[in-house]
Amino acid sequence: MKGVRSIIKSEFPSHLKEDVKTVAAYLSQELSEGIRHGISEQYIEMRLLDGEKIRFPYRFYFKDEHVTFPAEFTKEQRCIYHCIYTRHYNGYIREKHVTSLLLEYPEELPDWVCSYLLSLSGEYIMEILERLYEMLSPRKNETIQAMSQMNSQQFLYIHDRMISYWNEFYRGRCPRYKQYIGKKLFEVCYGYTRRMEKQRIFVVEA
């Protein structure tokens, strides 16, 4: 079984290599109770604005995070830690670390942080979408919108997932999609427009 420390080296840009090593040494290697595999088989790949690719698991299942950081952790190291825990299986933990990330960067976000926030936006917990919209909508969001364009196929897939979860879980609470927080998040904060659908590539199986 791969431990979380063995896979995070591909989750962040190369210039953060030493910071990643520091954070990795702090992570739990103990699986949560009743869990046999620590890392999901599904991965998400994103291209950063300089062309470098990062790749991180859809979910991991290690024990809950530490309550406090070592005093010597830098801002980048704290944010690496927060990004990792946005992939945690516990939705409350994901939401907490999303909030922490956005508080660490009150203005423009680094592109590698944007990768994690975009990926999280296609998931099923409406409260996380609400928190993202609440904290991102007052900002310019130029980097996250550039990342949406850079990763247009992945972005459109994430957008589709958001709509599917609205239809499956939240249509009763919010019957009109135009009023759904996910739609607002993608359009106001991420720059989604119908014109982006023209960039979609359909793969036809032989």
PDB file of C-alpha atoms in Angstrom:
ATOM      1  CA  MET A   1       0.000   0.000   0.000  1.00  0.00           C
ATOM      2  CA  LYS A   2       1.295   3.437  -0.882  1.00  0.00           C
ATOM      3  CA  GLY A   3       1.442   5.854   2.010  1.00  0.00           C
ATOM      4  CA  VAL A   4       0.446   9.469   1.621  1.00  0.00           C
ATOM      5  CA  ARG A   5       4.101  10.562   1.917  1.00  0.00           C
ATOM      6  CA  SER A   6       5.048   8.508  -1.120  1.00  0.00           C
ATOM      7  CA  ILE A   7       2.554  10.155  -3.469  1.00  0.00           C
ATOM      8  CA  ILE A   8       2.560  13.849  -2.610  1.00  0.00           C
ATOM      9  CA  LYS A   9       5.787  14.563  -4.495  1.00  0.00           C
ATOM     10  CA  SER A  10       3.756  14.743  -7.722  1.00  0.00           C
ATOM     11  CA  GLU A  11       1.015  16.876  -6.187  1.00  0.00           C
ATOM     12  CA  PHE A  12       2.877  20.186  -6.171  1.00  0.00           C
ATOM     13  CA  PRO A  13       5.158  22.177  -8.496  1.00  0.00           C
ATOM     14  CA  SER A  14       8.823  21.312  -8.506  1.00  0.00           C
ATOM     15  CA  HIS A  15       9.939  24.594  -6.942  1.00  0.00           C
ATOM     16  CA  LEU A  16       8.159  23.516  -3.733  1.00  0.00           C
ATOM     17  CA  LYS A  17      10.083  20.238  -3.515  1.00  0.00           C
ATOM     18  CA  GLU A  18      11.818  20.997  -0.213  1.00  0.00           C
ATOM     19  CA  ASP A  19       8.637  22.391   1.341  1.00  0.00           C
ATOM     20  CA  VAL A  20       6.777  19.235   0.323  1.00  0.00           C
ATOM     21  CA  LYS A  21       9.418  17.077   2.041  1.00  0.00           C
ATOM     22  CA  THR A  22       8.967  19.070   5.241  1.00  0.00           C
ATOM     23  CA  VAL A  23       5.187  18.681   5.176  1.00  0.00           C
ATOM     24  CA  ALA A  24       5.367  14.996   4.233  1.00  0.00           C
ATOM     25  CA  ALA A  25       7.345  14.224   7.364  1.00  0.00           C
ATOM     26  CA  TYR A  26       4.497  15.677   9.417  1.00  0.00           C
ATOM     27  CA  LEU A  27       1.649  13.703   7.805  1.00  0.00           C
ATOM     28  CA  SER A  28      -0.061  10.751   9.413  1.00  0.00           C
ATOM     29  CA  GLN A  29       0.563   7.339   7.838  1.00  0.00           C
ATOM     30  CA  GLU A  30      -2.151   5.620   9.862  1.00  0.00           C
ATOM     31  CA  LEU A  31      -5.311   4.592   8.033  1.00  0.00           C
ATOM     32  CA  SER A  32      -8.701   5.523   9.403  1.00  0.00           C
ATOM     33  CA  GLU A  33     -10.585   2.717  11.133  1.00  0.00           C
ATOM     34  CA  GLY A  34     -12.154   0.222   8.741  1.00  0.00           C
ATOM     35  CA  ILE A  35     -10.222   1.507   5.706  1.00  0.00           C
ATOM     36  CA  ARG A  36      -7.991  -0.875   3.757  1.00  0.00           C
ATOM     37  CA  HIS A  37      -6.533   1.441   1.115  1.00  0.00           C
ATOM     38  CA  GLY A  38      -5.216   4.910   1.900  1.00  0.00           C
ATOM     39  CA  ILE A  39      -5.296   6.460  -1.587  1.00  0.00           C
ATOM     40  CA  SER A  40      -8.098   6.402  -4.149  1.00  0.00           C
ATOM     41  CA  GLU A  41      -7.320   4.975  -7.577  1.00  0.00           C
ATOM     42  CA  GLN A  42      -8.748   8.048  -9.292  1.00  0.00           C
ATOM     43  CA  TYR A  43      -6.349  10.953  -9.855  1.00  0.00           C
ATOM     44  CA  ILE A  44      -6.801  14.529 -11.047  1.00  0.00           C
ATOM     45  CA  GLU A  45      -4.248  16.130 -13.355  1.00  0.00           C
ATOM     46  CA  MET A  46      -3.864  19.868 -13.807  1.00  0.00           C
ATOM     47  CA  ARG A  47      -1.496  21.961 -15.910  1.00  0.00           C
ATOM     48  CA  LEU A  48      -0.092  25.033 -14.165  1.00  0.00           C
ATOM     49  CA  LEU A  49       0.307  28.369 -15.916  1.00  0.00           C
ATOM     50  CA  ASP A  50       3.989  27.734 -16.689  1.00  0.00           C
ATOM     51  CA  GLY A  51       3.099  24.405 -18.311  1.00  0.00           C
ATOM     52  CA  GLU A  52       4.190  22.118 -15.472  1.00  0.00           C
ATOM     53  CA  LYS A  53       1.722  19.359 -14.611  1.00  0.00           C
ATOM     54  CA  ILE A  54       0.697  18.254 -11.149  1.00  0.00           C
ATOM     55  CA  ARG A  55      -1.302  15.169 -10.273  1.00  0.00           C
ATOM     56  CA  PHE A  56      -3.127  14.393  -7.034  1.00  0.00           C
ATOM     57  CA  PRO A  57      -5.554  11.716  -5.807  1.00  0.00           C
ATOM     58  CA  TYR A  58      -9.269  12.331  -5.769  1.00  0.00           C
ATOM     59  CA  ARG A  59      -9.404  11.192  -2.148  1.00  0.00           C
ATOM     60  CA  PHE A  60      -7.257   9.839   0.664  1.00  0.00           C
ATOM     61  CA  TYR A  61      -8.287   7.987   3.786  1.00  0.00           C
ATOM     62  CA  PHE A  62      -5.657   8.534   6.433  1.00  0.00           C
ATOM     63  CA  LYS A  63      -6.476   9.585   9.957  1.00  0.00           C
ATOM     64  CA  ASP A  64      -7.649  13.089  10.699  1.00  0.00           C
ATOM     65  CA  GLU A  65      -5.170  15.905  10.578  1.00  0.00           C
ATOM     66  CA  HIS A  66      -3.068  17.406  13.344  1.00  0.00           C
ATOM     67  CA  VAL A  67      -4.753  20.230  15.213  1.00  0.00           C
ATOM     68  CA  THR A  68      -1.803  22.631  15.116  1.00  0.00           C
ATOM     69  CA  PHE A  69       1.237  23.251  12.896  1.00  0.00           C
ATOM     70  CA  PRO A  70       4.863  23.243  13.945  1.00  0.00           C
ATOM     71  CA  ALA A  71       5.845  26.836  14.692  1.00  0.00           C
ATOM     72  CA  GLU A  72       8.528  26.729  11.982  1.00  0.00           C
ATOM     73  CA  PHE A  73       6.091  25.975   9.136  1.00  0.00           C
ATOM     74  CA  THR A  74       6.198  28.658   6.449  1.00  0.00           C
ATOM     75  CA  LYS A  75       3.126  29.981   4.662  1.00  0.00           C
ATOM     76  CA  GLU A  76       3.822  27.738   1.668  1.00  0.00           C
ATOM     77  CA  GLN A  77       4.185  24.687   3.916  1.00  0.00           C
ATOM     78  CA  ARG A  78       0.917  25.438   5.686  1.00  0.00           C
ATOM     79  CA  CYS A  79      -0.819  25.777   2.344  1.00  0.00           C
ATOM     80  CA  ILE A  80       0.647  22.526   1.023  1.00  0.00           C
ATOM     81  CA  TYR A  81      -0.799  20.866   4.109  1.00  0.00           C
ATOM     82  CA  HIS A  82      -4.190  22.528   3.584  1.00  0.00           C
ATOM     83  CA  CYS A  83      -4.247  21.480  -0.089  1.00  0.00           C
ATOM     84  CA  ILE A  84      -3.584  17.849   0.822  1.00  0.00           C
ATOM     85  CA  TYR A  85      -6.462  17.877   3.286  1.00  0.00           C
ATOM     86  CA  THR A  86      -8.899  19.244   0.712  1.00  0.00           C
ATOM     87  CA  ARG A  87      -8.685  15.644  -0.628  1.00  0.00           C
ATOM     88  CA  HIS A  88      -9.585  14.067   2.739  1.00  0.00           C
ATOM     89  CA  TYR A  89     -12.577  11.745   2.837  1.00  0.00           C
ATOM     90  CA  ASN A  90     -14.250  13.780   5.612  1.00  0.00           C
ATOM     91  CA  GLY A  91     -16.228  16.673   4.128  1.00  0.00           C
ATOM     92  CA  TYR A  92     -16.018  18.772   7.279  1.00  0.00           C
ATOM     93  CA  ILE A  93     -12.238  18.546   7.153  1.00  0.00           C
ATOM     94  CA  ARG A  94     -12.224  19.490   3.461  1.00  0.00           C
ATOM     95  CA  GLU A  95     -14.328  22.563   4.180  1.00  0.00           C
ATOM     96  CA  LYS A  96     -12.120  23.628   7.084  1.00  0.00           C
ATOM     97  CA  HIS A  97      -8.976  23.477   4.960  1.00  0.00           C
ATOM     98  CA  VAL A  98     -10.604  25.339   2.071  1.00  0.00           C
ATOM     99  CA  THR A  99     -11.353  28.164   4.492  1.00  0.00           C
ATOM    100  CA  SER A 100      -7.787  28.097   5.806  1.00  0.00           C
ATOM    101  CA  LEU A 101      -6.339  28.247   2.290  1.00  0.00           C
ATOM    102  CA  LEU A 102      -8.401  31.264   1.356  1.00  0.00           C
ATOM    103  CA  LEU A 103      -7.482  33.032   4.588  1.00  0.00           C
ATOM    104  CA  GLU A 104      -3.784  32.434   3.872  1.00  0.00           C
ATOM    105  CA  TYR A 105      -4.187  34.149   0.487  1.00  0.00           C
ATOM    106  CA  PRO A 106      -6.668  37.027   0.946  1.00  0.00           C
ATOM    107  CA  GLU A 107      -5.965  38.386  -2.541  1.00  0.00           C
ATOM    108  CA  GLU A 108      -4.582  36.415  -5.515  1.00  0.00           C
ATOM    109  CA  LEU A 109      -4.098  32.658  -5.202  1.00  0.00           C
ATOM    110  CA  PRO A 110      -1.094  30.694  -6.528  1.00  0.00           C
ATOM    111  CA  ASP A 111      -1.990  28.530  -9.508  1.00  0.00           C
ATOM    112  CA  TRP A 112      -1.207  25.298  -7.643  1.00  0.00           C
ATOM    113  CA  VAL A 113      -3.726  26.235  -4.923  1.00  0.00           C
ATOM    114  CA  CYS A 114      -6.273  27.029  -7.637  1.00  0.00           C
ATOM    115  CA  SER A 115      -5.908  23.467  -8.935  1.00  0.00           C
ATOM    116  CA  TYR A 116      -7.161  22.055  -5.654  1.00  0.00           C
ATOM    117  CA  LEU A 117     -10.013  24.530  -5.293  1.00  0.00           C
ATOM    118  CA  LEU A 118     -11.230  23.947  -8.851  1.00  0.00           C
ATOM    119  CA  SER A 119     -11.176  20.180  -8.359  1.00  0.00           C
ATOM    120  CA  LEU A 120     -13.104  20.486  -5.124  1.00  0.00           C
ATOM    121  CA  SER A 121     -15.805  22.544  -6.825  1.00  0.00           C
ATOM    122  CA  GLY A 122     -17.143  19.534  -8.696  1.00  0.00           C
ATOM    123  CA  GLU A 123     -18.001  17.625  -5.532  1.00  0.00           C
ATOM    124  CA  TYR A 124     -21.305  17.069  -3.777  1.00  0.00           C
ATOM    125  CA  ILE A 125     -21.132  19.143  -0.594  1.00  0.00           C
ATOM    126  CA  MET A 126     -23.059  22.334  -1.192  1.00  0.00           C
ATOM    127  CA  GLU A 127     -21.647  24.020   1.909  1.00  0.00           C
ATOM    128  CA  ILE A 128     -18.145  23.916   0.400  1.00  0.00           C
ATOM    129  CA  LEU A 129     -19.428  25.624  -2.741  1.00  0.00           C
ATOM    130  CA  GLU A 130     -21.073  28.253  -0.555  1.00  0.00           C
ATOM    131  CA  ARG A 131     -17.847  28.864   1.336  1.00  0.00           C
ATOM    132  CA  LEU A 132     -15.848  29.156  -1.889  1.00  0.00           C
ATOM    133  CA  TYR A 133     -18.326  31.636  -3.343  1.00  0.00           C
ATOM    134  CA  GLU A 134     -18.487  33.656  -0.141  1.00  0.00           C
ATOM    135  CA  MET A 135     -14.711  34.058   0.011  1.00  0.00           C
ATOM    136  CA  LEU A 136     -13.899  34.284  -3.720  1.00  0.00           C
ATOM    137  CA  SER A 137     -16.705  36.471  -5.096  1.00  0.00           C
ATOM    138  CA  PRO A 138     -15.273  39.761  -3.732  1.00  0.00           C
ATOM    139  CA  ARG A 139     -11.934  39.064  -5.484  1.00  0.00           C
ATOM    140  CA  LYS A 140     -10.686  39.531  -9.031  1.00  0.00           C
ATOM    141  CA  ASN A 141      -9.822  35.800  -9.361  1.00  0.00           C
ATOM    142  CA  GLU A 142      -7.589  36.316 -12.391  1.00  0.00           C
ATOM    143  CA  THR A 143      -5.359  33.311 -11.644  1.00  0.00           C
ATOM    144  CA  ILE A 144      -8.150  30.822 -11.052  1.00  0.00           C
ATOM    145  CA  GLN A 145      -9.878  31.984 -14.234  1.00  0.00           C
ATOM    146  CA  ALA A 146      -6.630  31.568 -16.163  1.00  0.00           C
ATOM    147  CA  MET A 147      -6.344  28.054 -14.714  1.00  0.00           C
ATOM    148  CA  SER A 148      -9.905  27.320 -15.853  1.00  0.00           C
ATOM    149  CA  GLN A 149      -8.899  28.246 -19.394  1.00  0.00           C
ATOM    150  CA  MET A 150      -5.570  26.420 -19.233  1.00  0.00           C
ATOM    151  CA  ASN A 151      -7.347  23.212 -18.138  1.00  0.00           C
ATOM    152  CA  SER A 152     -10.510  23.711 -20.156  1.00  0.00           C
ATOM    153  CA  GLN A 153     -11.387  20.025 -20.631  1.00  0.00           C
ATOM    154  CA  GLN A 154     -10.891  19.192 -16.965  1.00  0.00           C
ATOM    155  CA  PHE A 155     -12.741  22.376 -16.012  1.00  0.00           C
ATOM    156  CA  LEU A 156     -15.745  21.515 -18.174  1.00  0.00           C
ATOM    157  CA  TYR A 157     -15.819  18.027 -16.669  1.00  0.00           C
ATOM    158  CA  ILE A 158     -15.791  19.520 -13.158  1.00  0.00           C
ATOM    159  CA  HIS A 159     -18.589  21.892 -14.212  1.00  0.00           C
ATOM    160  CA  ASP A 160     -20.643  18.935 -15.459  1.00  0.00           C
ATOM    161  CA  ARG A 161     -20.174  17.152 -12.147  1.00  0.00           C
ATOM    162  CA  MET A 162     -21.351  20.205 -10.245  1.00  0.00           C
ATOM    163  CA  ILE A 163     -24.570  20.269 -12.288  1.00  0.00           C
ATOM    164  CA  SER A 164     -25.093  16.528 -11.827  1.00  0.00           C
ATOM    165  CA  TYR A 165     -24.839  16.839  -8.049  1.00  0.00           C
ATOM    166  CA  TRP A 166     -27.282  19.746  -8.071  1.00  0.00           C
ATOM    167  CA  ASN A 167     -29.736  17.632 -10.062  1.00  0.00           C
ATOM    168  CA  GLU A 168     -29.265  14.597  -7.807  1.00  0.00           C
ATOM    169  CA  PHE A 169     -29.127  16.129  -4.331  1.00  0.00           C
ATOM    170  CA  TYR A 170     -30.144  19.801  -4.293  1.00  0.00           C
ATOM    171  CA  ARG A 171     -32.901  20.271  -6.844  1.00  0.00           C
ATOM    172  CA  GLY A 172     -35.486  19.985  -4.083  1.00  0.00           C
ATOM    173  CA  ARG A 173     -33.806  22.707  -2.034  1.00  0.00           C
ATOM    174  CA  CYS A 174     -33.021  24.881  -5.062  1.00  0.00           C
ATOM    175  CA  PRO A 175     -35.429  24.037  -7.925  1.00  0.00           C
ATOM    176  CA  ARG A 176     -34.092  26.707 -10.277  1.00  0.00           C
ATOM    177  CA  TYR A 177     -30.561  26.015 -11.437  1.00  0.00           C
ATOM    178  CA  LYS A 178     -30.067  29.718 -12.169  1.00  0.00           C
ATOM    179  CA  GLN A 179     -30.194  30.345  -8.422  1.00  0.00           C
ATOM    180  CA  TYR A 180     -27.888  27.475  -7.419  1.00  0.00           C
ATOM    181  CA  ILE A 181     -24.683  28.485  -5.663  1.00  0.00           C
ATOM    182  CA  GLY A 182     -22.607  26.213  -7.898  1.00  0.00           C
ATOM    183  CA  LYS A 183     -23.716  28.070 -11.013  1.00  0.00           C
ATOM    184  CA  LYS A 184     -22.848  31.392  -9.377  1.00  0.00           C
ATOM    185  CA  LEU A 185     -19.449  30.101  -8.281  1.00  0.00           C
ATOM    186  CA  PHE A 186     -18.464  28.881 -11.738  1.00  0.00           C
ATOM    187  CA  GLU A 187     -19.697  31.949 -13.592  1.00  0.00           C
ATOM    188  CA  VAL A 188     -18.785  34.770 -11.186  1.00  0.00           C
ATOM    189  CA  CYS A 189     -15.538  33.383  -9.756  1.00  0.00           C
ATOM    190  CA  TYR A 190     -14.199  30.921 -12.338  1.00  0.00           C
ATOM    191  CA  GLY A 191     -15.259  32.703 -15.520  1.00  0.00           C
ATOM    192  CA  TYR A 192     -17.417  29.945 -17.022  1.00  0.00           C
ATOM    193  CA  THR A 193     -19.408  30.949 -20.094  1.00  0.00           C
ATOM    194  CA  ARG A 194     -21.394  28.956 -22.630  1.00  0.00           C
ATOM    195  CA  ARG A 195     -18.741  29.842 -25.207  1.00  0.00           C
ATOM    196  CA  MET A 196     -16.316  27.572 -23.349  1.00  0.00           C
ATOM    197  CA  GLU A 197     -18.392  24.584 -24.479  1.00  0.00           C
ATOM    198  CA  LYS A 198     -17.001  25.130 -27.970  1.00  0.00           C
ATOM    199  CA  GLN A 199     -13.611  24.076 -26.582  1.00  0.00           C
ATOM    200  CA  ARG A 200     -14.963  20.723 -25.436  1.00  0.00           C
ATOM    201  CA  ILE A 201     -13.330  17.655 -26.953  1.00  0.00           C
ATOM    202  CA  PHE A 202     -15.505  14.573 -27.224  1.00  0.00           C
ATOM    203  CA  VAL A 203     -13.728  11.229 -27.220  1.00  0.00           C
ATOM    204  CA  VAL A 204     -15.518   8.613 -29.313  1.00  0.00           C
ATOM    205  CA  GLU A 205     -14.676   5.031 -28.449  1.00  0.00           C
ATOM    206  CA  ALA A 206     -14.051   2.712 -31.380  1.00  0.00           C
TER     207      ALA A 206
END
